Amino acid sequence: MDDPDSSDDETDGPDGGGPDGEKKMNGLDRMWHEKFERLRPIIRPDGSLDYSSLDEEARMPMKRFVYGQRKGFQQRESGEKSSLTDERHGLLVGAGFSFVPVDGTWRDKFD
């Protein structure tokens, strides 16, 4: 089963690019980027995530996407094969995404 949260990059050309030498996105990459664009607005300045702006139907897929990115980060850090490419890692870091859940958030709500 194809999973855009854990896809390997594929390209159309033998040189890793399209007809103009530019890298083309496959369907899985495109889906990853679409999910990333939906993730960006819910990232708080401290790196925690605010799912409250998402409707119930959108929350669980977003939580699965976040889980996939954090799992990919763990695999990457331990030297295992990971779908978290350098490009994806850079985009997530640039957006302020925390690869480790911010502890205080759930604890504050629990207390």
PDB file of C-alpha atoms in Angstrom:
ATOM      1  CA  MET A   1       0.000   0.000   0.000  1.00  0.00           C
ATOM      2  CA  ASP A   2       1.344   3.422  -0.941  1.00  0.00           C
ATOM      3  CA  ASP A   3       1.771   5.740   2.012  1.00  0.00           C
ATOM      4  CA  PRO A   4       2.634   9.390   1.279  1.00  0.00           C
ATOM      5  CA  ASP A   5       3.897   9.774   4.833  1.00  0.00           C
ATOM      6  CA  SER A   6       6.649   7.244   4.235  1.00  0.00           C
ATOM      7  CA  SER A   7       7.345   7.323   0.504  1.00  0.00           C
ATOM      8  CA  ASP A   8      10.685   7.014  -1.221  1.00  0.00           C
ATOM      9  CA  ASP A   9      11.450   9.682  -3.792  1.00  0.00           C
ATOM     10  CA  GLU A  10      11.041   8.713  -7.414  1.00  0.00           C
ATOM     11  CA  THR A  11      11.749  10.756 -10.514  1.00  0.00           C
ATOM     12  CA  ASP A  12      10.796  10.555 -14.159  1.00  0.00           C
ATOM     13  CA  GLY A  13      14.187  10.942 -15.804  1.00  0.00           C
ATOM     14  CA  PRO A  14      17.355   8.863 -15.602  1.00  0.00           C
ATOM     15  CA  ASP A  15      19.211  11.883 -14.233  1.00  0.00           C
ATOM     16  CA  GLY A  16      16.686  12.324 -11.423  1.00  0.00           C
ATOM     17  CA  GLY A  17      14.797  15.057 -13.151  1.00  0.00           C
ATOM     18  CA  GLY A  18      12.226  15.961 -15.720  1.00  0.00           C
ATOM     19  CA  PRO A  19      12.772  17.006 -19.325  1.00  0.00           C
ATOM     20  CA  ASP A  20      14.307  20.340 -18.276  1.00  0.00           C
ATOM     21  CA  GLY A  21      16.571  18.765 -15.677  1.00  0.00           C
ATOM     22  CA  GLU A  22      14.252  19.857 -12.873  1.00  0.00           C
ATOM     23  CA  LYS A  23      13.187  17.316 -10.297  1.00  0.00           C
ATOM     24  CA  LYS A  24       9.567  16.338 -10.832  1.00  0.00           C
ATOM     25  CA  MET A  25       7.323  15.314  -7.968  1.00  0.00           C
ATOM     26  CA  ASN A  26       5.615  11.987  -8.117  1.00  0.00           C
ATOM     27  CA  GLY A  27       2.137  11.551  -6.662  1.00  0.00           C
ATOM     28  CA  LEU A  28       3.402  10.548  -3.233  1.00  0.00           C
ATOM     29  CA  ASP A  29       5.705  13.554  -2.999  1.00  0.00           C
ATOM     30  CA  ARG A  30       2.862  15.818  -4.044  1.00  0.00           C
ATOM     31  CA  MET A  31       0.621  14.339  -1.339  1.00  0.00           C
ATOM     32  CA  TRP A  32       3.390  14.814   1.253  1.00  0.00           C
ATOM     33  CA  HIS A  33       3.737  18.469   0.268  1.00  0.00           C
ATOM     34  CA  GLU A  34      -0.031  18.974   0.441  1.00  0.00           C
ATOM     35  CA  LYS A  35      -0.098  17.552   3.974  1.00  0.00           C
ATOM     36  CA  PHE A  36       2.907  19.668   4.911  1.00  0.00           C
ATOM     37  CA  GLU A  37       1.079  22.802   3.730  1.00  0.00           C
ATOM     38  CA  ARG A  38      -1.895  21.853   5.949  1.00  0.00           C
ATOM     39  CA  LEU A  39       0.500  21.265   8.862  1.00  0.00           C
ATOM     40  CA  ARG A  40       2.274  24.625   8.710  1.00  0.00           C
ATOM     41  CA  PRO A  41      -0.573  26.766  10.110  1.00  0.00           C
ATOM     42  CA  ILE A  42      -0.994  24.565  13.183  1.00  0.00           C
ATOM     43  CA  ILE A  43       2.652  24.750  14.278  1.00  0.00           C
ATOM     44  CA  ARG A  44       2.983  27.097  17.257  1.00  0.00           C
ATOM     45  CA  PRO A  45       6.123  29.187  17.844  1.00  0.00           C
ATOM     46  CA  ASP A  46       7.248  26.780  20.594  1.00  0.00           C
ATOM     47  CA  GLY A  47       7.018  23.822  18.172  1.00  0.00           C
ATOM     48  CA  SER A  48       3.869  22.362  19.684  1.00  0.00           C
ATOM     49  CA  LEU A  49       0.863  21.710  17.481  1.00  0.00           C
ATOM     50  CA  ASP A  50      -2.578  23.295  17.741  1.00  0.00           C
ATOM     51  CA  TYR A  51      -5.108  20.979  16.127  1.00  0.00           C
ATOM     52  CA  SER A  52      -8.079  23.123  17.203  1.00  0.00           C
ATOM     53  CA  SER A  53      -8.369  24.845  13.819  1.00  0.00           C
ATOM     54  CA  LEU A  54      -8.905  21.493  12.112  1.00  0.00           C
ATOM     55  CA  ASP A  55     -12.306  19.877  11.960  1.00  0.00           C
ATOM     56  CA  GLU A  56     -12.760  16.422  13.468  1.00  0.00           C
ATOM     57  CA  GLU A  57     -12.408  14.750  10.079  1.00  0.00           C
ATOM     58  CA  ALA A  58      -9.031  16.397   9.382  1.00  0.00           C
ATOM     59  CA  ARG A  59      -7.458  15.861  12.810  1.00  0.00           C
ATOM     60  CA  MET A  60      -6.748  12.144  12.687  1.00  0.00           C
ATOM     61  CA  PRO A  61      -5.072  12.192   9.237  1.00  0.00           C
ATOM     62  CA  MET A  62      -2.941  15.129  10.410  1.00  0.00           C
ATOM     63  CA  LYS A  63      -1.983  13.290  13.593  1.00  0.00           C
ATOM     64  CA  ARG A  64      -0.984  10.264  11.491  1.00  0.00           C
ATOM     65  CA  PHE A  65       1.112  12.516   9.260  1.00  0.00           C
ATOM     66  CA  VAL A  66       2.840  14.051  12.298  1.00  0.00           C
ATOM     67  CA  TYR A  67       3.474  10.583  13.745  1.00  0.00           C
ATOM     68  CA  GLY A  68       4.979   9.495  10.425  1.00  0.00           C
ATOM     69  CA  GLN A  69       7.358  12.459  10.359  1.00  0.00           C
ATOM     70  CA  ARG A  70       8.484  11.857  13.929  1.00  0.00           C
ATOM     71  CA  LYS A  71       8.978   8.152  13.259  1.00  0.00           C
ATOM     72  CA  GLY A  72      10.945   8.978  10.114  1.00  0.00           C
ATOM     73  CA  PHE A  73      13.120  11.322  12.156  1.00  0.00           C
ATOM     74  CA  GLN A  74      13.847   8.584  14.701  1.00  0.00           C
ATOM     75  CA  GLN A  75      14.761   6.167  11.900  1.00  0.00           C
ATOM     76  CA  ARG A  76      16.980   8.779  10.294  1.00  0.00           C
ATOM     77  CA  GLU A  77      18.735   9.533  13.572  1.00  0.00           C
ATOM     78  CA  SER A  78      19.417   5.841  14.219  1.00  0.00           C
ATOM     79  CA  GLY A  79      20.867   5.327  10.729  1.00  0.00           C
ATOM     80  CA  GLU A  80      17.927   3.318   9.397  1.00  0.00           C
ATOM     81  CA  LYS A  81      16.276   3.843   6.043  1.00  0.00           C
ATOM     82  CA  SER A  82      13.817   6.704   6.357  1.00  0.00           C
ATOM     83  CA  SER A  83      11.298   8.476   4.168  1.00  0.00           C
ATOM     84  CA  LEU A  84      12.345  11.737   5.828  1.00  0.00           C
ATOM     85  CA  THR A  85      14.588  13.080   3.095  1.00  0.00           C
ATOM     86  CA  ASP A  86      16.947  16.007   3.575  1.00  0.00           C
ATOM     87  CA  GLU A  87      14.463  18.213   1.709  1.00  0.00           C
ATOM     88  CA  ARG A  88      11.521  17.175   3.887  1.00  0.00           C
ATOM     89  CA  HIS A  89      13.590  17.525   7.057  1.00  0.00           C
ATOM     90  CA  GLY A  90      14.631  21.026   6.012  1.00  0.00           C
ATOM     91  CA  LEU A  91      11.055  22.070   5.255  1.00  0.00           C
ATOM     92  CA  LEU A  92       9.814  20.794   8.612  1.00  0.00           C
ATOM     93  CA  VAL A  93      12.663  22.424  10.541  1.00  0.00           C
ATOM     94  CA  GLY A  94      12.120  25.686   8.663  1.00  0.00           C
ATOM     95  CA  ALA A  95       8.444  25.626   9.619  1.00  0.00           C
ATOM     96  CA  GLY A  96       9.322  25.212  13.309  1.00  0.00           C
ATOM     97  CA  PHE A  97       8.116  21.604  13.566  1.00  0.00           C
ATOM     98  CA  SER A  98       9.277  19.737  16.658  1.00  0.00           C
ATOM     99  CA  PHE A  99      10.314  16.150  15.990  1.00  0.00           C
ATOM    100  CA  VAL A 100       9.842  15.423  19.668  1.00  0.00           C
ATOM    101  CA  PRO A 101       6.449  16.203  21.225  1.00  0.00           C
ATOM    102  CA  VAL A 102       6.592  19.337  23.357  1.00  0.00           C
ATOM    103  CA  ASP A 103       6.174  17.943  26.901  1.00  0.00           C
ATOM    104  CA  GLY A 104       4.426  20.842  28.594  1.00  0.00           C
ATOM    105  CA  THR A 105       1.424  20.939  26.309  1.00  0.00           C
ATOM    106  CA  TRP A 106      -0.302  17.703  27.284  1.00  0.00           C
ATOM    107  CA  ARG A 107       0.874  17.908  30.879  1.00  0.00           C
ATOM    108  CA  ASP A 108      -0.661  21.372  31.314  1.00  0.00           C
ATOM    109  CA  LYS A 109      -4.004  20.048  30.096  1.00  0.00           C
ATOM    110  CA  PHE A 110      -3.734  16.921  32.246  1.00  0.00           C
ATOM    111  CA  ASP A 111      -3.046  18.751  35.535  1.00  0.00           C
TER     112      ASP A 111
END
